[in-house]
Amino acid sequence: MRILLLFGLVAVALGDVARFDGEKVFRLRPTIDEHVNLIKDLAKTIEVDFWKPESPELVTIDIDVDIHVPAKYLDMVYTYLQQGDIEYEVLIEDLQEAVEAQADDGPTPRAHSYTKYNSWDKVQSWIASIASSNANLISKQVIGNTYEGRPMTVLKLGKKSSSTKPAIFLDCGIHAREWISPAFCQWFVKEALSTYGSDSQMTSLLNQMDVFVLPVFNIDGYDYTHKSNRMWRKTRSRKSGSSCTGADPNRNFDAGWCSMGASSNPCSDTFCGYTPESEIEVKNVADFIRRNKSIIKAYLTIHSYSQLLLFPYSYTYALAADHSELMEVAEGASSALRSLYGTRYTSGPGATTIYPAAGGSDDWAYDLGVKYSYTFELRDTGRYGFLLPESQIKPTCEETMLAVKYIAAYVQKNLY
Ligand code: DDK
Ligand code: ZN
Ligand code: ZN
């Protein structure tokens, strides 16, 4: 991470954007403990950006390990892989080319677009205009500011009612570089508005329930990925005495905090923060959910990539009390998703389906009492990773809508 941080600092100083010319993304397949040790060793020796799992501490045998390697370390990595006899493939030959190839949906327009990765400025003005032009179905509220002072706005979708309605909370963009995620929240809002009144399921959902949507959770990080370093994951908070910036918001919730699958090293991409909810964005969301605890029936959070539908727990291998029901709903949602384009998702508890990861928002919401708590890892499975081309925004969002609507319908059906 140090090299990326340096790039970041230089980029900010010069006011330009980090480039990734000649950098590669590898998929490694460690099959014996020795391979695992070699990979961890490699991570200590050189600055490797872990894509999957998202830090070297989480590497184990028989999983895919996707790493982004700066050009100057390529020779060394090849030597390691060959000497250690580690099976590997190159997922991305040239990361800079992949960054540029994301925009395969035509040139970037000045306006907001649902099939583009919109900058924070565009998302912010979109939030203002969509709320004011659909006043009968949307209201908005600021739940606090980010570390750098940007307002975090939650959109409430639903038919106005004199009584308090049960609700679903949906957030996107916890991790800065997972650009398909905020694109989904924007898509969801558009679809909800445009199908209310024609689609019977959406109509009934918004008549009976409200959906709180936080389009971008980690706004500072998201803005940073557009302006300075495309591969940034964490928040942008600073603490005097540390040279490293940010904590992982999905390790900063108060759920088995920092006990496993998280790092206490401020320079790690899975840094859990100095205390639970040390990140103001996490505190703002946790406060909002706590305040609305009695009405929030489901918590959905959108990430990428890997095509997984995860549920608690990630901070322990123990099964959630509602394991079977959560699994059943996840399987139903995955089949609904697959019915559109055949995209395959795997469902299961976080700890065994992806990796142990304490301090996550889903586990925290579940332990607070929000039973239907799910983490989506959207497309793809690694061909493009975080650099999913814009031509895939529409199909990805369309299929994901089916899964989200499946879960929402289930929750609605079981309200009373
Ligand atoms: O935060 C992560 O590393 C991934 C999404 Se990028 C999800 C881990 C499982 C759910 C954490 N509670
Ligand atoms: Zn994520
Ligand atoms: Zn992810």
Short mmCIF file of C-alpha atoms and ligand atoms in Angstrom, two decimals:
data_model
loop_
_atom_site.label_atom_id
_atom_site.label_comp_id
_atom_site.label_asym_id
_atom_site.label_seq_id
_atom_site.Cartn_x
_atom_site.Cartn_y
_atom_site.Cartn_z
CA MET A 1 0.00 0.00 0.00
CA ARG A 2 2.90 2.36 0.71
CA ILE A 3 3.73 2.82 -2.95
CA LEU A 4 0.11 3.54 -3.77
CA LEU A 5 -0.04 6.01 -0.93
CA LEU A 6 3.04 7.73 -2.33
CA PHE A 7 1.41 7.84 -5.75
CA GLY A 8 -1.62 9.33 -4.07
CA LEU A 9 0.37 12.05 -2.32
CA VAL A 10 2.28 12.93 -5.47
CA ALA A 11 -0.95 12.96 -7.44
CA VAL A 12 -2.61 15.34 -4.99
CA ALA A 13 0.44 17.59 -4.93
CA LEU A 14 0.52 17.81 -8.71
CA GLY A 15 -3.23 17.91 -9.00
CA ASP A 16 -3.27 14.95 -11.35
CA VAL A 17 -4.21 11.33 -11.37
CA ALA A 18 -2.16 8.22 -10.53
CA ARG A 19 -1.41 6.12 -13.62
CA PHE A 20 -0.98 2.36 -13.74
CA ASP A 21 1.01 1.88 -16.95
CA GLY A 22 2.41 -1.62 -17.30
CA GLU A 23 0.99 -2.71 -13.94
CA LYS A 24 -0.66 -6.13 -13.82
CA VAL A 25 -3.32 -7.99 -11.90
CA PHE A 26 -2.47 -11.63 -11.16
CA ARG A 27 -4.64 -14.43 -9.89
CA LEU A 28 -2.60 -16.78 -7.70
CA ARG A 29 -3.75 -20.20 -6.56
CA PRO A 30 -1.97 -21.24 -3.37
CA THR A 31 -2.50 -24.98 -2.81
CA ILE A 32 -0.10 -25.64 0.08
CA ASP A 33 0.89 -23.71 3.23
CA GLU A 34 4.26 -22.91 1.72
CA HIS A 35 2.51 -20.97 -1.09
CA VAL A 36 0.53 -19.00 1.46
CA ASN A 37 3.67 -18.12 3.38
CA LEU A 38 5.41 -17.05 0.18
CA ILE A 39 2.54 -14.74 -0.76
CA LYS A 40 2.51 -13.15 2.71
CA ASP A 41 6.27 -12.83 2.50
CA LEU A 42 5.98 -11.17 -0.87
CA ALA A 43 3.45 -8.71 0.55
CA LYS A 44 5.94 -7.73 3.24
CA THR A 45 8.78 -7.27 0.79
CA ILE A 46 7.06 -5.23 -1.88
CA GLU A 47 4.00 -3.02 -2.11
CA VAL A 48 1.25 -5.24 -3.44
CA ASP A 49 -2.35 -4.04 -3.72
CA PHE A 50 -4.60 -6.94 -2.73
CA TRP A 51 -7.89 -7.08 -4.66
CA LYS A 52 -9.16 -10.41 -3.40
CA PRO A 53 -8.92 -11.08 -0.52
CA GLU A 54 -8.34 -7.44 0.28
CA SER A 55 -5.30 -7.86 2.49
CA PRO A 56 -2.48 -10.42 2.84
CA GLU A 57 -3.63 -11.44 6.34
CA LEU A 58 -6.68 -13.05 4.72
CA VAL A 59 -4.78 -15.33 2.32
CA THR A 60 -5.34 -19.07 2.91
CA ILE A 61 -4.89 -22.21 0.80
CA ASP A 62 -7.24 -23.11 -2.04
CA ILE A 63 -8.62 -19.62 -2.62
CA ASP A 64 -8.05 -17.28 -5.54
CA VAL A 65 -5.72 -14.45 -4.64
CA ASP A 66 -5.97 -11.46 -6.97
CA ILE A 67 -3.14 -8.95 -6.63
CA HIS A 68 -2.25 -5.73 -8.42
CA VAL A 69 1.51 -5.38 -8.87
CA PRO A 70 3.34 -2.15 -9.81
CA ALA A 71 5.51 -2.48 -12.94
CA LYS A 72 8.83 -2.19 -11.12
CA TYR A 73 8.12 -5.30 -9.04
CA LEU A 74 6.99 -7.54 -11.89
CA ASP A 75 10.33 -9.31 -12.35
CA MET A 76 10.51 -10.03 -8.67
CA VAL A 77 6.96 -11.38 -8.56
CA TYR A 78 7.61 -13.69 -11.51
CA THR A 79 10.71 -15.00 -9.77
CA TYR A 80 8.77 -15.65 -6.55
CA LEU A 81 5.96 -17.41 -8.38
CA GLN A 82 8.30 -19.62 -10.39
CA GLN A 83 10.60 -20.50 -7.51
CA GLY A 84 7.67 -21.17 -5.20
CA ASP A 85 5.91 -23.17 -7.91
CA ILE A 86 2.70 -21.20 -7.40
CA GLU A 87 0.04 -21.59 -10.05
CA TYR A 88 -1.09 -18.24 -11.48
CA GLU A 89 -2.70 -16.43 -14.38
CA VAL A 90 -2.59 -12.84 -15.49
CA LEU A 91 -6.09 -11.32 -15.17
CA ILE A 92 -5.20 -7.83 -16.39
CA GLU A 93 -2.15 -7.30 -18.60
CA ASP A 94 -2.06 -3.52 -18.33
CA LEU A 95 -4.05 -1.86 -15.58
CA GLN A 96 -3.88 1.60 -17.12
CA GLU A 97 -5.46 0.23 -20.30
CA ALA A 98 -8.17 -1.43 -18.22
CA VAL A 99 -8.84 1.85 -16.39
CA GLU A 100 -9.29 3.58 -19.72
CA ALA A 101 -11.33 0.70 -21.17
CA GLN A 102 -13.97 1.06 -18.45
CA ALA A 103 -15.52 3.92 -20.40
CA ASP A 104 -16.59 1.66 -23.28
CA ASP A 105 -20.05 3.20 -23.34
CA GLY A 106 -18.90 6.26 -25.28
CA PRO A 107 -17.23 9.45 -24.10
CA THR A 108 -18.07 10.88 -20.70
CA PRO A 109 -20.89 13.39 -21.05
CA ARG A 110 -21.17 16.53 -18.95
CA ALA A 111 -24.47 15.31 -17.55
CA HIS A 112 -25.30 12.55 -15.10
CA SER A 113 -25.94 9.17 -16.74
CA TYR A 114 -27.26 5.89 -15.34
CA THR A 115 -24.94 3.92 -17.60
CA LYS A 116 -21.79 5.81 -16.61
CA TYR A 117 -19.68 5.95 -13.48
CA ASN A 118 -20.68 9.40 -12.29
CA SER A 119 -18.29 11.58 -10.30
CA TRP A 120 -19.36 12.63 -6.78
CA ASP A 121 -20.23 16.13 -8.05
CA LYS A 122 -22.65 14.59 -10.55
CA VAL A 123 -24.13 12.24 -7.99
CA GLN A 124 -24.60 15.12 -5.59
CA SER A 125 -26.52 17.27 -8.07
CA TRP A 126 -28.47 14.18 -9.17
CA ILE A 127 -29.53 13.63 -5.53
CA ALA A 128 -30.80 17.21 -5.32
CA SER A 129 -32.69 17.15 -8.60
CA ILE A 130 -34.24 13.69 -8.30
CA ALA A 131 -35.56 14.50 -4.84
CA SER A 132 -37.06 17.84 -5.87
CA SER A 133 -38.70 16.53 -9.03
CA ASN A 134 -40.39 13.56 -7.31
CA ALA A 135 -41.52 15.16 -4.08
CA ASN A 136 -44.52 12.83 -3.73
CA LEU A 137 -42.32 9.71 -3.60
CA ILE A 138 -38.95 10.94 -2.28
CA SER A 139 -37.72 12.96 0.60
CA LYS A 140 -34.12 13.48 1.61
CA GLN A 141 -32.25 14.05 4.82
CA VAL A 142 -28.63 14.74 5.63
CA ILE A 143 -27.42 12.26 8.24
CA GLY A 144 -24.09 14.02 8.86
CA ASN A 145 -20.96 15.05 7.02
CA THR A 146 -17.96 13.01 5.90
CA TYR A 147 -14.45 13.51 7.29
CA GLU A 148 -13.76 16.05 4.54
CA GLY A 149 -17.09 17.76 5.11
CA ARG A 150 -19.30 16.41 2.33
CA PRO A 151 -22.97 15.93 3.25
CA MET A 152 -24.23 12.34 3.48
CA THR A 153 -27.76 12.38 2.13
CA VAL A 154 -30.23 9.54 2.62
CA LEU A 155 -33.11 9.39 0.14
CA LYS A 156 -36.35 8.02 1.51
CA LEU A 157 -38.43 6.37 -1.22
CA GLY A 158 -42.04 5.52 -0.51
CA LYS A 159 -45.57 6.76 -0.73
CA LYS A 160 -46.23 9.39 1.90
CA SER A 161 -48.22 8.10 4.83
CA SER A 162 -49.52 9.56 8.05
CA SER A 163 -48.32 6.55 10.03
CA THR A 164 -44.70 5.38 10.31
CA LYS A 165 -43.94 2.69 7.76
CA PRO A 166 -41.56 -0.24 8.09
CA ALA A 167 -38.41 0.31 6.06
CA ILE A 168 -35.45 -1.20 4.24
CA PHE A 169 -32.03 0.44 4.40
CA LEU A 170 -29.83 0.19 1.29
CA ASP A 171 -26.32 1.61 1.02
CA CYS A 172 -23.76 1.69 -1.75
CA GLY A 173 -20.15 2.77 -2.02
CA ILE A 174 -18.79 1.73 1.38
CA HIS A 175 -15.59 0.96 -0.54
CA ALA A 176 -14.32 3.71 -2.80
CA ARG A 177 -13.04 1.69 -5.76
CA GLU A 178 -16.14 -0.52 -6.16
CA TRP A 179 -17.72 1.84 -8.68
CA ILE A 180 -20.51 -0.48 -9.80
CA SER A 181 -21.99 -0.15 -6.31
CA PRO A 182 -22.99 3.57 -6.33
CA ALA A 183 -24.13 3.01 -9.93
CA PHE A 184 -26.56 0.41 -8.56
CA CYS A 185 -28.05 2.71 -5.91
CA GLN A 186 -28.67 5.36 -8.57
CA TRP A 187 -30.25 2.73 -10.80
CA PHE A 188 -32.42 1.49 -7.94
CA VAL A 189 -33.81 4.98 -7.27
CA LYS A 190 -34.54 5.54 -10.96
CA GLU A 191 -36.27 2.17 -11.30
CA ALA A 192 -38.30 2.65 -8.14
CA LEU A 193 -39.60 5.99 -9.40
CA SER A 194 -40.21 4.96 -12.97
CA THR A 195 -41.94 1.65 -12.17
CA TYR A 196 -44.06 2.86 -9.25
CA GLY A 197 -47.63 2.70 -10.51
CA SER A 198 -46.89 0.24 -13.33
CA ASP A 199 -44.93 -2.59 -11.70
CA SER A 200 -47.26 -4.13 -9.15
CA GLN A 201 -44.49 -5.34 -6.89
CA MET A 202 -42.71 -1.97 -6.73
CA THR A 203 -46.01 -0.20 -6.21
CA SER A 204 -47.02 -2.43 -3.36
CA LEU A 205 -43.54 -2.21 -1.81
CA LEU A 206 -43.46 1.58 -1.82
CA ASN A 207 -47.06 1.79 -0.64
CA GLN A 208 -46.41 -0.38 2.36
CA MET A 209 -42.73 0.31 3.10
CA ASP A 210 -40.09 2.99 2.76
CA VAL A 211 -36.66 2.35 1.28
CA PHE A 212 -33.82 4.45 2.67
CA VAL A 213 -31.06 4.75 0.07
CA LEU A 214 -27.58 6.07 0.82
CA PRO A 215 -26.14 6.36 -2.72
CA VAL A 216 -22.50 6.81 -1.66
CA PHE A 217 -21.40 5.91 1.86
CA ASN A 218 -17.68 6.67 1.56
CA ILE A 219 -17.94 9.90 -0.42
CA ASP A 220 -14.43 11.17 0.32
CA GLY A 221 -12.93 7.89 -0.86
CA TYR A 222 -15.15 7.79 -3.94
CA ASP A 223 -14.15 11.32 -4.91
CA TYR A 224 -10.50 10.37 -4.37
CA THR A 225 -10.81 7.42 -6.76
CA HIS A 226 -12.07 9.79 -9.45
CA LYS A 227 -9.50 12.51 -8.89
CA SER A 228 -6.34 10.88 -7.60
CA ASN A 229 -6.12 7.13 -7.25
CA ARG A 230 -8.59 4.75 -8.88
CA MET A 231 -7.60 1.89 -6.58
CA TRP A 232 -8.36 3.56 -3.22
CA ARG A 233 -10.62 1.52 -0.90
CA LYS A 234 -10.79 3.18 2.53
CA THR A 235 -12.03 6.44 4.00
CA ARG A 236 -9.77 9.52 3.85
CA SER A 237 -9.41 10.29 7.56
CA ARG A 238 -6.04 11.32 8.97
CA LYS A 239 -4.63 11.02 12.44
CA SER A 240 -1.57 12.86 13.59
CA GLY A 241 1.31 10.48 14.13
CA SER A 242 0.32 8.13 11.33
CA SER A 243 1.61 8.51 7.82
CA CYS A 244 -1.23 6.43 6.43
CA THR A 245 -4.69 7.64 5.49
CA GLY A 246 -8.08 6.10 6.08
CA ALA A 247 -9.68 3.06 7.66
CA ASP A 248 -11.80 0.33 6.12
CA PRO A 249 -15.41 1.36 6.86
CA ASN A 250 -16.48 -2.28 6.55
CA ARG A 251 -14.14 -3.22 9.42
CA ASN A 252 -15.06 -0.23 11.58
CA PHE A 253 -18.53 -1.25 12.80
CA ASP A 254 -18.94 -2.46 16.35
CA ALA A 255 -19.37 -6.17 15.62
CA GLY A 256 -16.55 -8.38 16.91
CA TRP A 257 -14.48 -5.33 16.06
CA CYS A 258 -10.96 -6.07 14.81
CA SER A 259 -11.02 -9.62 16.18
CA MET A 260 -10.43 -11.44 12.90
CA GLY A 261 -10.01 -10.65 9.21
CA ALA A 262 -9.09 -7.05 9.88
CA SER A 263 -5.83 -5.26 10.48
CA SER A 264 -4.73 -2.93 13.27
CA ASN A 265 -2.06 -1.50 10.98
CA PRO A 266 -3.22 1.96 9.79
CA CYS A 267 -1.46 1.38 6.47
CA SER A 268 -3.42 -1.80 5.69
CA ASP A 269 -6.35 -1.75 3.30
CA THR A 270 -8.38 -3.61 5.94
CA PHE A 271 -7.42 -1.30 8.84
CA CYS A 272 -10.24 -1.51 11.40
CA GLY A 273 -9.72 2.07 12.63
CA TYR A 274 -8.56 3.25 16.04
CA THR A 275 -11.89 2.43 17.76
CA PRO A 276 -15.28 1.11 16.59
CA GLU A 277 -17.08 3.89 14.67
CA SER A 278 -13.92 6.02 14.64
CA GLU A 279 -14.82 6.80 11.02
CA ILE A 280 -17.42 9.56 11.02
CA GLU A 281 -19.19 8.05 8.00
CA VAL A 282 -19.66 4.80 9.95
CA LYS A 283 -20.87 6.67 13.01
CA ASN A 284 -23.37 8.68 10.94
CA VAL A 285 -24.85 5.54 9.38
CA ALA A 286 -24.85 3.58 12.66
CA ASP A 287 -26.56 6.50 14.43
CA PHE A 288 -29.19 6.69 11.70
CA ILE A 289 -29.90 2.96 11.85
CA ARG A 290 -29.99 3.00 15.67
CA ARG A 291 -32.45 5.91 15.60
CA ASN A 292 -34.67 4.02 13.14
CA LYS A 293 -34.08 0.58 14.61
CA SER A 294 -37.74 -0.08 15.31
CA ILE A 295 -38.79 0.38 11.68
CA ILE A 296 -35.77 -1.00 9.74
CA LYS A 297 -36.57 -4.58 8.77
CA ALA A 298 -33.78 -5.21 6.27
CA TYR A 299 -30.26 -3.93 5.71
CA LEU A 300 -28.72 -4.30 2.25
CA THR A 301 -25.21 -3.20 1.36
CA ILE A 302 -23.68 -3.32 -2.10
CA HIS A 303 -20.03 -4.11 -2.89
CA SER A 304 -18.05 -5.68 -5.72
CA TYR A 305 -16.57 -7.96 -7.02
CA SER A 306 -17.06 -11.76 -6.78
CA GLN A 307 -20.79 -12.42 -7.39
CA LEU A 308 -21.70 -13.38 -3.85
CA LEU A 309 -24.74 -12.88 -1.68
CA LEU A 310 -23.48 -12.91 1.90
CA PHE A 311 -25.17 -12.75 5.27
CA PRO A 312 -24.01 -12.94 8.94
CA TYR A 313 -21.68 -13.83 10.33
CA SER A 314 -18.28 -12.69 9.16
CA TYR A 315 -16.79 -12.01 12.61
CA THR A 316 -17.31 -15.60 13.74
CA TYR A 317 -17.71 -19.03 12.17
CA ALA A 318 -20.80 -19.56 14.33
CA LEU A 319 -24.02 -19.69 12.36
CA ALA A 320 -26.56 -16.91 12.78
CA ALA A 321 -29.72 -17.84 14.70
CA ASP A 322 -31.68 -17.22 11.47
CA HIS A 323 -29.17 -19.05 9.28
CA SER A 324 -31.60 -21.32 7.43
CA GLU A 325 -34.06 -18.60 6.64
CA LEU A 326 -31.33 -16.16 5.56
CA MET A 327 -29.87 -18.88 3.33
CA GLU A 328 -33.23 -19.71 1.81
CA VAL A 329 -33.96 -16.08 0.98
CA ALA A 330 -30.44 -15.65 -0.43
CA GLU A 331 -30.89 -18.68 -2.66
CA GLY A 332 -34.22 -17.34 -3.90
CA ALA A 333 -32.67 -13.95 -4.59
CA SER A 334 -29.75 -15.54 -6.45
CA SER A 335 -32.04 -17.55 -8.69
CA ALA A 336 -34.10 -14.47 -9.45
CA LEU A 337 -30.87 -12.67 -10.39
CA ARG A 338 -29.68 -15.56 -12.54
CA SER A 339 -32.97 -15.78 -14.42
CA LEU A 340 -32.17 -12.66 -16.45
CA TYR A 341 -28.70 -13.24 -17.94
CA GLY A 342 -27.53 -16.47 -16.31
CA THR A 343 -25.14 -14.72 -13.91
CA ARG A 344 -24.21 -17.13 -11.13
CA TYR A 345 -24.02 -16.05 -7.51
CA THR A 346 -22.89 -18.04 -4.50
CA SER A 347 -24.73 -17.44 -1.22
CA GLY A 348 -23.68 -18.10 2.34
CA PRO A 349 -22.38 -16.65 5.59
CA GLY A 350 -19.48 -14.24 5.11
CA ALA A 351 -16.88 -16.06 7.21
CA THR A 352 -16.99 -19.27 5.19
CA THR A 353 -18.15 -17.95 1.81
CA ILE A 354 -15.61 -15.14 1.33
CA TYR A 355 -13.35 -14.74 4.38
CA PRO A 356 -13.58 -13.85 8.07
CA ALA A 357 -14.03 -10.10 8.34
CA ALA A 358 -14.98 -8.56 11.68
CA GLY A 359 -16.47 -5.08 12.01
CA GLY A 360 -18.77 -5.32 9.01
CA SER A 361 -21.98 -3.36 8.63
CA ASP A 362 -24.13 -6.46 7.94
CA ASP A 363 -23.06 -8.26 11.13
CA TRP A 364 -23.54 -5.08 13.14
CA ALA A 365 -27.04 -4.46 11.76
CA TYR A 366 -27.99 -8.09 12.33
CA ASP A 367 -26.87 -8.06 15.96
CA LEU A 368 -28.79 -4.82 16.44
CA GLY A 369 -31.93 -6.71 15.44
CA VAL A 370 -32.20 -6.16 11.69
CA LYS A 371 -32.81 -9.77 10.73
CA TYR A 372 -32.60 -9.57 6.93
CA SER A 373 -29.05 -8.32 6.61
CA TYR A 374 -27.23 -8.95 3.32
CA THR A 375 -23.98 -7.96 1.63
CA PHE A 376 -23.92 -8.17 -2.17
CA GLU A 377 -20.67 -8.61 -4.04
CA LEU A 378 -21.69 -7.69 -7.59
CA ARG A 379 -20.04 -8.57 -10.92
CA ASP A 380 -17.68 -9.79 -12.04
CA THR A 381 -15.57 -12.78 -10.93
CA GLY A 382 -12.24 -11.18 -11.80
CA ARG A 383 -11.97 -10.62 -15.54
CA TYR A 384 -12.25 -6.87 -14.92
CA GLY A 385 -12.57 -6.79 -11.13
CA PHE A 386 -13.09 -3.23 -9.91
CA LEU A 387 -12.69 -1.97 -13.49
CA LEU A 388 -15.98 -3.38 -14.74
CA PRO A 389 -16.69 -1.73 -18.11
CA GLU A 390 -19.55 0.76 -18.23
CA SER A 391 -21.31 -1.41 -20.83
CA GLN A 392 -21.97 -3.84 -17.94
CA ILE A 393 -23.66 -1.26 -15.68
CA LYS A 394 -27.09 -1.79 -17.22
CA PRO A 395 -27.17 -5.61 -17.21
CA THR A 396 -25.56 -5.74 -13.76
CA CYS A 397 -28.10 -3.32 -12.31
CA GLU A 398 -31.04 -5.00 -14.04
CA GLU A 399 -30.20 -8.43 -12.67
CA THR A 400 -29.37 -7.07 -9.21
CA MET A 401 -32.77 -5.33 -9.12
CA LEU A 402 -34.39 -8.77 -9.32
CA ALA A 403 -32.47 -10.02 -6.30
CA VAL A 404 -33.14 -6.87 -4.26
CA LYS A 405 -36.82 -6.96 -5.18
CA TYR A 406 -36.98 -10.63 -4.23
CA ILE A 407 -35.61 -9.90 -0.77
CA ALA A 408 -37.86 -6.84 -0.39
CA ALA A 409 -40.95 -8.86 -1.34
CA TYR A 410 -40.03 -11.55 1.15
CA VAL A 411 -39.53 -9.00 3.92
CA GLN A 412 -42.80 -7.29 3.04
CA LYS A 413 -44.69 -10.57 3.04
CA ASN A 414 -43.39 -11.39 6.52
CA LEU A 415 -43.99 -8.01 8.12
CA TYR A 416 -46.87 -8.84 10.38
O1 DDK B 1 -15.64 -5.92 3.18
C1 DDK B 1 -15.25 -6.84 2.48
O2 DDK B 1 -14.05 -7.17 2.45
C2 DDK B 1 -16.21 -7.56 1.59
C3 DDK B 1 -16.80 -6.69 0.56
SE1 DDK B 1 -15.47 -5.81 -0.53
C4 DDK B 1 -17.36 -8.16 2.35
C5 DDK B 1 -16.94 -9.08 3.44
C6 DDK B 1 -18.11 -9.88 4.00
C7 DDK B 1 -19.13 -9.07 4.69
C8 DDK B 1 -18.51 -8.36 5.85
N1 DDK B 1 -19.38 -8.34 6.96
ZN ZN B 2 -16.44 -3.61 -0.67
ZN ZN B 3 -15.61 -6.77 -2.53
#
